[in-house]
Amino acid sequence: MTDIQKPIIGFSCGDLNGIGLEIILKSLADNRLLEMCTPVVFASNKTVNFYRKSLPENNFQYQSLRDFSKLNPKMLNIFNCWEEEVLITPGQLNETGGMYGRLSLVAATEALKAGHIHALVTAPIHKNNIQSDDFHHTGHTPFLKEAFGVPEVVMLMVAENMKVALLSEHVPLKDAAQQVTRENIFKKLQVLVPALQKDFGIDKPKIAVLGLNPHAGDDGLVGKEEEEIIKPAIKDAKQKGMMVFGPYPSDGFFARGHYEHFDAILAMYHDQGLIPFKSLALGEGVNYTAGLPAVRTSPDHGTAFDIAGKGEADHTSFLAAIFKAIDILVSRGQFADLRSNPMRRMSQRMVANAVDERIEEE
């Protein structure tokens, strides 16, 4: 990636009846973006035209293609994933919206794996109606993990002032606690640390691990997971040279701004991480899949069926996802250059003996 001057960025359209194509077209309407990347939207000409007509102020040129050798770097490229007429019903949750959103995602992922595009920005899907006989995933993250055949990935929410990783993603709360194991925590940290180094340029990332129980278990009084699982996992990570601390009670950790002292936070379950992220994050949040050999980002919102087709969708978070994908590609290139002449790193022994930072409850 070090020789990429203007990366090719692919866009999956998301649920056809959601706001996906609207925010894609709004984002790409600014021709200045063409100076930063070559965009490829995975959909169809007819589908793009349907949403284009509802956005009369966005006048831009595009070309249709089915051969990546024909990419035009000076305009939007539409990669036709289907040719048939599709009944588009903005705001409606139905099988059609999910089926064509799935076709777009699969085609875009294949292009990403083949190297035809350098990064993928995914528009929102609906996790229920995208399901099919050959798609049994609870979201983009597990789908991409399987598609790339990697052993582990991390859902990482990124903003200007914080990065929040999740131990478990879209699973029922009653099942989330079952995923809090010493092995799972260690595996997530093994993905998170190199991602922070390679994708965000943080040489020695400092990571906070949250507890599972109220008050991080109160020394075993209100739960033993912290003592029996989380602390041993943190010790394992330190023995491998990772700067990992905790476990911290999540309420005071976020309420008192302690997150500002860390490069990333590992939350034990979805809402533990996402509620404070969406409440406290500065700027627009971006969802990033850490652990893939390729780059994938998305906005931090859903399909927004309630405003779909009305021209009211805010594309700011989608733009942030585009910029973040480009930033990560640049960071990976710089990391590769630096690794060719590596700097001296802190020894594993020093990190293994590092003492946890104390965060006093008030």
mmCIF file of C-alpha atoms in Angstrom, residues 24-308:
data_model
loop_
_atom_site.group_PDB
_atom_site.id
_atom_site.type_symbol
_atom_site.label_atom_id
_atom_site.label_comp_id
_atom_site.label_asym_id
_atom_site.label_seq_id
_atom_site.Cartn_x
_atom_site.Cartn_y
_atom_site.Cartn_z
ATOM 1 C CA ILE A 24 -23.204 7.887 -0.347
ATOM 2 C CA LEU A 25 -24.369 10.263 -3.077
ATOM 3 C CA LYS A 26 -24.393 13.252 -0.771
ATOM 4 C CA SER A 27 -20.831 12.465 0.310
ATOM 5 C CA LEU A 28 -19.536 11.982 -3.228
ATOM 6 C CA ALA A 29 -21.304 15.050 -4.611
ATOM 7 C CA ASP A 30 -18.343 17.169 -3.483
ATOM 8 C CA ASN A 31 -15.868 16.869 -6.343
ATOM 9 C CA ARG A 32 -13.000 17.667 -3.984
ATOM 10 C CA LEU A 33 -13.295 14.099 -2.711
ATOM 11 C CA LEU A 34 -12.184 12.905 -6.145
ATOM 12 C CA GLU A 35 -8.807 14.469 -5.426
ATOM 13 C CA MET A 36 -8.416 12.104 -2.464
ATOM 14 C CA CYS A 37 -9.804 8.831 -3.819
ATOM 15 C CA THR A 38 -11.406 7.031 -6.736
ATOM 16 C CA PRO A 39 -14.913 5.982 -5.602
ATOM 17 C CA VAL A 40 -16.676 2.797 -6.686
ATOM 18 C CA VAL A 41 -20.305 2.234 -5.631
ATOM 19 C CA PHE A 42 -21.510 -1.369 -5.730
ATOM 20 C CA ALA A 43 -25.145 -1.174 -6.831
ATOM 21 C CA SER A 44 -26.739 -0.535 -10.241
ATOM 22 C CA ASN A 45 -27.254 2.453 -12.503
ATOM 23 C CA LYS A 46 -31.029 2.326 -12.101
ATOM 24 C CA THR A 47 -30.831 2.180 -8.327
ATOM 25 C CA VAL A 48 -28.397 5.071 -8.158
ATOM 26 C CA ASN A 49 -30.587 7.126 -10.505
ATOM 27 C CA PHE A 50 -33.624 6.512 -8.310
ATOM 28 C CA TYR A 51 -31.946 8.195 -5.340
ATOM 29 C CA ARG A 52 -30.143 10.733 -7.461
ATOM 30 C CA LYS A 53 -33.490 12.143 -8.627
ATOM 31 C CA SER A 54 -34.470 12.827 -5.029
ATOM 32 C CA LEU A 55 -31.312 14.922 -4.577
ATOM 33 C CA PRO A 56 -31.632 17.503 -7.370
ATOM 34 C CA GLU A 57 -28.876 19.740 -6.022
ATOM 35 C CA ASN A 58 -26.283 16.971 -6.314
ATOM 36 C CA ASN A 59 -25.186 17.141 -9.918
ATOM 37 C CA PHE A 60 -22.273 14.852 -10.579
ATOM 38 C CA GLN A 61 -21.049 12.619 -13.337
ATOM 39 C CA TYR A 62 -20.603 8.895 -13.091
ATOM 40 C CA GLN A 63 -19.777 5.983 -15.309
ATOM 41 C CA SER A 64 -20.958 2.388 -15.270
ATOM 42 C CA LEU A 65 -18.557 -0.539 -15.329
ATOM 43 C CA ARG A 66 -18.193 -4.262 -14.826
ATOM 44 C CA ASP A 67 -14.440 -4.327 -15.437
ATOM 45 C CA PHE A 68 -12.106 -2.695 -12.914
ATOM 46 C CA SER A 69 -9.559 -1.974 -15.637
ATOM 47 C CA LYS A 70 -12.023 0.654 -16.899
ATOM 48 C CA LEU A 71 -12.073 2.735 -13.710
ATOM 49 C CA ASN A 72 -12.216 6.480 -14.255
ATOM 50 C CA PRO A 73 -10.315 8.304 -11.484
ATOM 51 C CA LYS A 74 -12.019 11.607 -12.286
ATOM 52 C CA MET A 75 -15.612 10.606 -11.560
ATOM 53 C CA LEU A 76 -17.842 8.291 -9.571
ATOM 54 C CA ASN A 77 -17.811 4.708 -10.811
ATOM 55 C CA ILE A 78 -20.866 2.454 -10.503
ATOM 56 C CA PHE A 79 -20.061 -1.263 -10.454
ATOM 57 C CA ASN A 80 -23.268 -2.959 -11.594
ATOM 58 C CA CYS A 81 -24.062 -5.879 -9.285
ATOM 59 C CA TRP A 82 -27.461 -6.454 -10.927
ATOM 60 C CA GLU A 83 -29.229 -5.353 -14.106
ATOM 61 C CA GLU A 84 -32.905 -6.019 -13.363
ATOM 62 C CA GLU A 85 -35.492 -3.462 -12.339
ATOM 63 C CA VAL A 86 -35.853 -3.347 -8.572
ATOM 64 C CA LEU A 87 -38.887 -2.035 -6.703
ATOM 65 C CA ILE A 88 -37.430 0.453 -4.244
ATOM 66 C CA THR A 89 -39.698 1.464 -1.347
ATOM 67 C CA PRO A 90 -37.780 3.882 0.895
ATOM 68 C CA GLY A 91 -38.488 3.455 4.575
ATOM 69 C CA GLN A 92 -39.952 -0.039 4.283
ATOM 70 C CA LEU A 93 -38.389 -3.085 5.881
ATOM 71 C CA ASN A 94 -38.771 -5.867 3.352
ATOM 72 C CA GLU A 95 -36.974 -8.767 1.717
ATOM 73 C CA THR A 96 -36.002 -6.760 -1.383
ATOM 74 C CA GLY A 97 -34.033 -4.160 0.566
ATOM 75 C CA GLY A 98 -32.068 -6.834 2.386
ATOM 76 C CA MET A 99 -31.436 -9.038 -0.649
ATOM 77 C CA TYR A 100 -29.911 -6.302 -2.795
ATOM 78 C CA GLY A 101 -27.998 -4.870 0.129
ATOM 79 C CA ARG A 102 -26.495 -8.335 0.532
ATOM 80 C CA LEU A 103 -25.601 -8.559 -3.185
ATOM 81 C CA SER A 104 -23.815 -5.217 -2.928
ATOM 82 C CA LEU A 105 -21.889 -6.226 0.194
ATOM 83 C CA VAL A 106 -20.791 -9.582 -1.232
ATOM 84 C CA ALA A 107 -19.617 -8.023 -4.509
ATOM 85 C CA ALA A 108 -17.747 -5.250 -2.700
ATOM 86 C CA THR A 109 -16.085 -7.731 -0.352
ATOM 87 C CA GLU A 110 -14.931 -9.886 -3.261
ATOM 88 C CA ALA A 111 -13.431 -6.800 -4.893
ATOM 89 C CA LEU A 112 -11.680 -5.931 -1.636
ATOM 90 C CA LYS A 113 -10.242 -9.438 -1.295
ATOM 91 C CA ALA A 114 -9.058 -9.387 -4.904
ATOM 92 C CA GLY A 115 -7.330 -6.028 -4.458
ATOM 93 C CA HIS A 116 -9.538 -4.193 -6.975
ATOM 94 C CA ILE A 117 -10.354 -1.673 -4.255
ATOM 95 C CA HIS A 118 -8.054 -0.596 -1.433
ATOM 96 C CA ALA A 119 -10.700 -0.008 1.246
ATOM 97 C CA LEU A 120 -14.411 -0.567 1.787
ATOM 98 C CA VAL A 121 -16.883 1.820 3.390
ATOM 99 C CA THR A 122 -20.144 0.047 4.183
ATOM 100 C CA ALA A 123 -23.534 1.732 4.349
ATOM 101 C CA PRO A 124 -25.934 0.460 7.041
ATOM 102 C CA ILE A 125 -27.722 -2.886 6.693
ATOM 103 C CA HIS A 126 -30.673 -4.206 8.662
ATOM 104 C CA LYS A 127 -29.425 -7.249 10.535
ATOM 105 C CA ASN A 128 -32.668 -9.169 10.195
ATOM 106 C CA ASN A 129 -33.777 -8.786 6.589
ATOM 107 C CA ILE A 130 -30.279 -9.334 5.167
ATOM 108 C CA GLN A 131 -30.355 -12.921 6.412
ATOM 109 C CA SER A 132 -30.529 -15.683 3.788
ATOM 110 C CA ASP A 133 -29.615 -19.315 3.244
ATOM 111 C CA ASP A 134 -25.992 -18.286 2.676
ATOM 112 C CA PHE A 135 -25.814 -15.289 5.044
ATOM 113 C CA HIS A 136 -26.136 -16.004 8.770
ATOM 114 C CA HIS A 137 -24.276 -13.123 10.386
ATOM 115 C CA THR A 138 -25.309 -10.534 12.956
ATOM 116 C CA GLY A 139 -23.559 -7.712 11.132
ATOM 117 C CA HIS A 140 -20.687 -6.643 8.909
ATOM 118 C CA THR A 141 -17.969 -7.558 11.410
ATOM 119 C CA PRO A 142 -18.587 -11.338 11.656
ATOM 120 C CA PHE A 143 -19.324 -11.488 7.914
ATOM 121 C CA LEU A 144 -15.972 -9.917 7.064
ATOM 122 C CA LYS A 145 -14.169 -12.116 9.573
ATOM 123 C CA GLU A 146 -15.453 -15.210 7.779
ATOM 124 C CA ALA A 147 -14.957 -13.754 4.305
ATOM 125 C CA PHE A 148 -11.277 -13.080 4.963
ATOM 126 C CA GLY A 149 -10.736 -16.245 6.987
ATOM 127 C CA VAL A 150 -9.019 -14.481 9.883
ATOM 128 C CA PRO A 151 -9.060 -16.011 13.380
ATOM 129 C CA GLU A 152 -10.175 -12.863 15.194
ATOM 130 C CA VAL A 153 -11.389 -9.318 14.526
ATOM 131 C CA VAL A 154 -12.374 -6.441 16.789
ATOM 132 C CA MET A 155 -15.234 -3.992 16.389
ATOM 133 C CA LEU A 156 -13.516 -0.690 17.179
ATOM 134 C CA MET A 157 -15.437 2.568 17.488
ATOM 135 C CA VAL A 158 -13.223 5.534 16.676
ATOM 136 C CA ALA A 159 -13.670 9.237 17.427
ATOM 137 C CA GLU A 160 -11.396 12.217 17.971
ATOM 138 C CA ASN A 161 -11.172 11.717 21.726
ATOM 139 C CA MET A 162 -11.620 7.973 22.245
ATOM 140 C CA LYS A 163 -11.426 4.510 20.751
ATOM 141 C CA VAL A 164 -13.692 1.832 22.199
ATOM 142 C CA ALA A 165 -13.279 -1.853 21.338
ATOM 143 C CA LEU A 166 -15.875 -4.520 22.110
ATOM 144 C CA LEU A 167 -15.256 -7.979 23.498
ATOM 145 C CA SER A 168 -18.679 -9.143 22.267
ATOM 146 C CA GLU A 169 -20.774 -7.458 19.610
ATOM 147 C CA HIS A 170 -24.393 -8.092 18.655
ATOM 148 C CA VAL A 171 -25.331 -10.838 21.079
ATOM 149 C CA PRO A 172 -28.099 -10.947 23.711
ATOM 150 C CA LEU A 173 -27.006 -9.560 27.056
ATOM 151 C CA LYS A 174 -27.656 -12.903 28.741
ATOM 152 C CA ASP A 175 -25.045 -14.436 26.410
ATOM 153 C CA ALA A 176 -22.520 -11.599 26.586
ATOM 154 C CA ALA A 177 -21.253 -12.626 30.031
ATOM 155 C CA GLN A 178 -20.482 -16.104 28.692
ATOM 156 C CA GLN A 179 -18.036 -14.551 26.244
ATOM 157 C CA VAL A 180 -16.042 -12.928 29.021
ATOM 158 C CA THR A 181 -13.266 -15.495 29.182
ATOM 159 C CA ARG A 182 -9.549 -15.196 29.761
ATOM 160 C CA GLU A 183 -8.882 -16.535 26.274
ATOM 161 C CA ASN A 184 -11.318 -14.182 24.518
ATOM 162 C CA ILE A 185 -9.974 -11.084 26.263
ATOM 163 C CA PHE A 186 -6.410 -11.999 25.402
ATOM 164 C CA LYS A 187 -7.308 -12.733 21.759
ATOM 165 C CA LYS A 188 -9.041 -9.365 21.370
ATOM 166 C CA LEU A 189 -6.046 -7.556 22.867
ATOM 167 C CA GLN A 190 -3.740 -9.415 20.490
ATOM 168 C CA VAL A 191 -5.718 -7.888 17.610
ATOM 169 C CA LEU A 192 -6.265 -4.463 19.154
ATOM 170 C CA VAL A 193 -2.655 -3.620 20.018
ATOM 171 C CA PRO A 194 -1.134 -4.138 16.544
ATOM 172 C CA ALA A 195 -4.138 -2.386 14.965
ATOM 173 C CA LEU A 196 -3.495 0.700 17.080
ATOM 174 C CA GLN A 197 0.150 0.592 16.066
ATOM 175 C CA LYS A 198 -0.270 -0.101 12.358
ATOM 176 C CA ASP A 199 -3.588 1.589 11.588
ATOM 177 C CA PHE A 200 -3.447 4.594 13.923
ATOM 178 C CA GLY A 201 0.287 5.206 14.361
ATOM 179 C CA ILE A 202 0.349 4.686 18.152
ATOM 180 C CA ASP A 203 3.733 3.123 18.865
ATOM 181 C CA LYS A 204 3.066 1.975 22.441
ATOM 182 C CA PRO A 205 -0.713 1.952 22.887
ATOM 183 C CA LYS A 206 -2.031 2.169 26.400
ATOM 184 C CA ILE A 207 -5.269 0.210 26.833
ATOM 185 C CA ALA A 208 -7.842 0.199 29.637
ATOM 186 C CA VAL A 209 -9.916 -2.936 30.220
ATOM 187 C CA LEU A 210 -13.327 -2.470 31.818
ATOM 188 C CA GLY A 211 -14.822 -4.760 34.418
ATOM 189 C CA LEU A 212 -17.963 -6.769 33.827
ATOM 190 C CA ASN A 213 -19.736 -6.256 37.133
ATOM 191 C CA PRO A 214 -20.757 -3.111 39.055
ATOM 192 C CA HIS A 215 -17.723 -1.505 40.679
ATOM 193 C CA ALA A 216 -15.560 -4.028 38.801
ATOM 194 C CA GLY A 217 -16.743 -6.708 41.203
ATOM 195 C CA ASP A 218 -15.743 -4.942 44.461
ATOM 196 C CA ASP A 219 -12.955 -7.478 45.058
ATOM 197 C CA GLY A 220 -15.325 -10.382 44.458
ATOM 198 C CA LEU A 221 -18.267 -9.099 46.499
ATOM 199 C CA VAL A 222 -20.569 -8.524 43.487
ATOM 200 C CA GLY A 223 -19.015 -10.888 40.986
ATOM 201 C CA LYS A 224 -15.862 -12.918 40.585
ATOM 202 C CA GLU A 225 -15.162 -12.449 36.864
ATOM 203 C CA GLU A 226 -12.740 -9.591 37.495
ATOM 204 C CA GLU A 227 -10.591 -11.604 39.908
ATOM 205 C CA GLU A 228 -10.826 -14.982 38.177
ATOM 206 C CA ILE A 229 -10.906 -13.997 34.485
ATOM 207 C CA ILE A 230 -10.189 -10.373 33.613
ATOM 208 C CA LYS A 231 -7.159 -9.751 35.839
ATOM 209 C CA PRO A 232 -5.424 -12.970 34.712
ATOM 210 C CA ALA A 233 -6.076 -11.989 31.084
ATOM 211 C CA ILE A 234 -4.512 -8.588 31.693
ATOM 212 C CA LYS A 235 -1.514 -10.290 33.277
ATOM 213 C CA ASP A 236 -1.210 -12.539 30.220
ATOM 214 C CA ALA A 237 -1.201 -9.475 27.969
ATOM 215 C CA LYS A 238 1.470 -7.742 30.034
ATOM 216 C CA GLN A 239 3.655 -10.823 29.818
ATOM 217 C CA LYS A 240 3.489 -10.385 26.046
ATOM 218 C CA GLY A 241 4.609 -6.776 26.235
ATOM 219 C CA MET A 242 1.230 -5.053 26.022
ATOM 220 C CA MET A 243 0.495 -1.872 27.976
ATOM 221 C CA VAL A 244 -2.839 -3.031 29.397
ATOM 222 C CA PHE A 245 -4.418 -1.895 32.671
ATOM 223 C CA GLY A 246 -7.551 -2.542 34.694
ATOM 224 C CA PRO A 247 -10.161 -3.767 35.194
ATOM 225 C CA TYR A 248 -11.907 -0.451 35.788
ATOM 226 C CA PRO A 249 -15.530 0.193 36.842
ATOM 227 C CA SER A 250 -17.168 1.522 33.694
ATOM 228 C CA ASP A 251 -19.423 4.118 35.292
ATOM 229 C CA GLY A 252 -16.753 6.141 37.058
ATOM 230 C CA PHE A 253 -14.239 5.491 34.304
ATOM 231 C CA PHE A 254 -16.294 7.409 31.751
ATOM 232 C CA ALA A 255 -18.089 9.838 34.077
ATOM 233 C CA ARG A 256 -14.820 11.201 35.491
ATOM 234 C CA GLY A 257 -13.013 11.390 32.163
ATOM 235 C CA HIS A 258 -10.438 8.678 32.910
ATOM 236 C CA TYR A 259 -10.804 7.439 29.321
ATOM 237 C CA GLU A 260 -8.817 10.496 28.247
ATOM 238 C CA HIS A 261 -5.649 8.899 29.669
ATOM 239 C CA PHE A 262 -5.790 5.835 27.408
ATOM 240 C CA ASP A 263 -5.371 5.198 23.697
ATOM 241 C CA ALA A 264 -8.200 2.658 23.661
ATOM 242 C CA ILE A 265 -10.710 0.948 25.935
ATOM 243 C CA LEU A 266 -11.831 -2.678 25.774
ATOM 244 C CA ALA A 267 -15.470 -2.983 26.878
ATOM 245 C CA MET A 268 -16.905 -6.326 27.926
ATOM 246 C CA TYR A 269 -20.158 -6.034 25.963
ATOM 247 C CA HIS A 270 -21.891 -3.896 23.345
ATOM 248 C CA ASP A 271 -23.832 -1.309 25.354
ATOM 249 C CA GLN A 272 -21.109 -0.931 27.981
ATOM 250 C CA GLY A 273 -18.923 0.519 25.244
ATOM 251 C CA LEU A 274 -21.406 2.047 22.803
ATOM 252 C CA ILE A 275 -23.506 4.093 25.235
ATOM 253 C CA PRO A 276 -20.583 6.158 26.575
ATOM 254 C CA PHE A 277 -19.007 6.309 23.119
ATOM 255 C CA LYS A 278 -22.107 7.820 21.533
ATOM 256 C CA SER A 279 -22.590 10.118 24.530
ATOM 257 C CA LEU A 280 -19.034 11.412 24.933
ATOM 258 C CA ALA A 281 -17.310 11.045 21.568
ATOM 259 C CA LEU A 282 -16.127 14.258 19.954
ATOM 260 C CA GLY A 283 -16.674 14.600 16.227
ATOM 261 C CA GLU A 284 -18.328 11.931 14.155
ATOM 262 C CA GLY A 285 -17.919 8.320 15.246
ATOM 263 C CA VAL A 286 -16.641 5.672 12.852
ATOM 264 C CA ASN A 287 -16.939 1.896 13.112
ATOM 265 C CA TYR A 288 -13.687 0.183 12.113
ATOM 266 C CA THR A 289 -13.035 -3.541 11.770
ATOM 267 C CA ALA A 290 -9.599 -4.173 13.275
ATOM 268 C CA GLY A 291 -7.772 -7.376 12.425
ATOM 269 C CA LEU A 292 -8.550 -7.613 8.721
ATOM 270 C CA PRO A 293 -5.786 -7.574 6.105
ATOM 271 C CA ALA A 294 -7.888 -4.937 4.316
ATOM 272 C CA VAL A 295 -9.497 -1.692 5.527
ATOM 273 C CA ARG A 296 -13.206 -1.431 6.281
ATOM 274 C CA THR A 297 -15.046 1.444 7.952
ATOM 275 C CA SER A 298 -18.674 2.502 8.342
ATOM 276 C CA PRO A 299 -20.724 5.281 9.947
ATOM 277 C CA ASP A 300 -21.881 4.744 13.511
ATOM 278 C CA HIS A 301 -25.614 4.796 12.734
ATOM 279 C CA GLY A 302 -28.223 2.517 11.215
ATOM 280 C CA THR A 303 -30.582 2.403 8.243
ATOM 281 C CA ALA A 304 -32.834 5.220 9.537
ATOM 282 C CA PHE A 305 -35.965 3.956 7.787
ATOM 283 C CA ASP A 306 -37.977 6.793 9.351
ATOM 284 C CA ILE A 307 -36.288 9.415 7.138
ATOM 285 C CA ALA A 308 -35.266 7.263 4.162
#
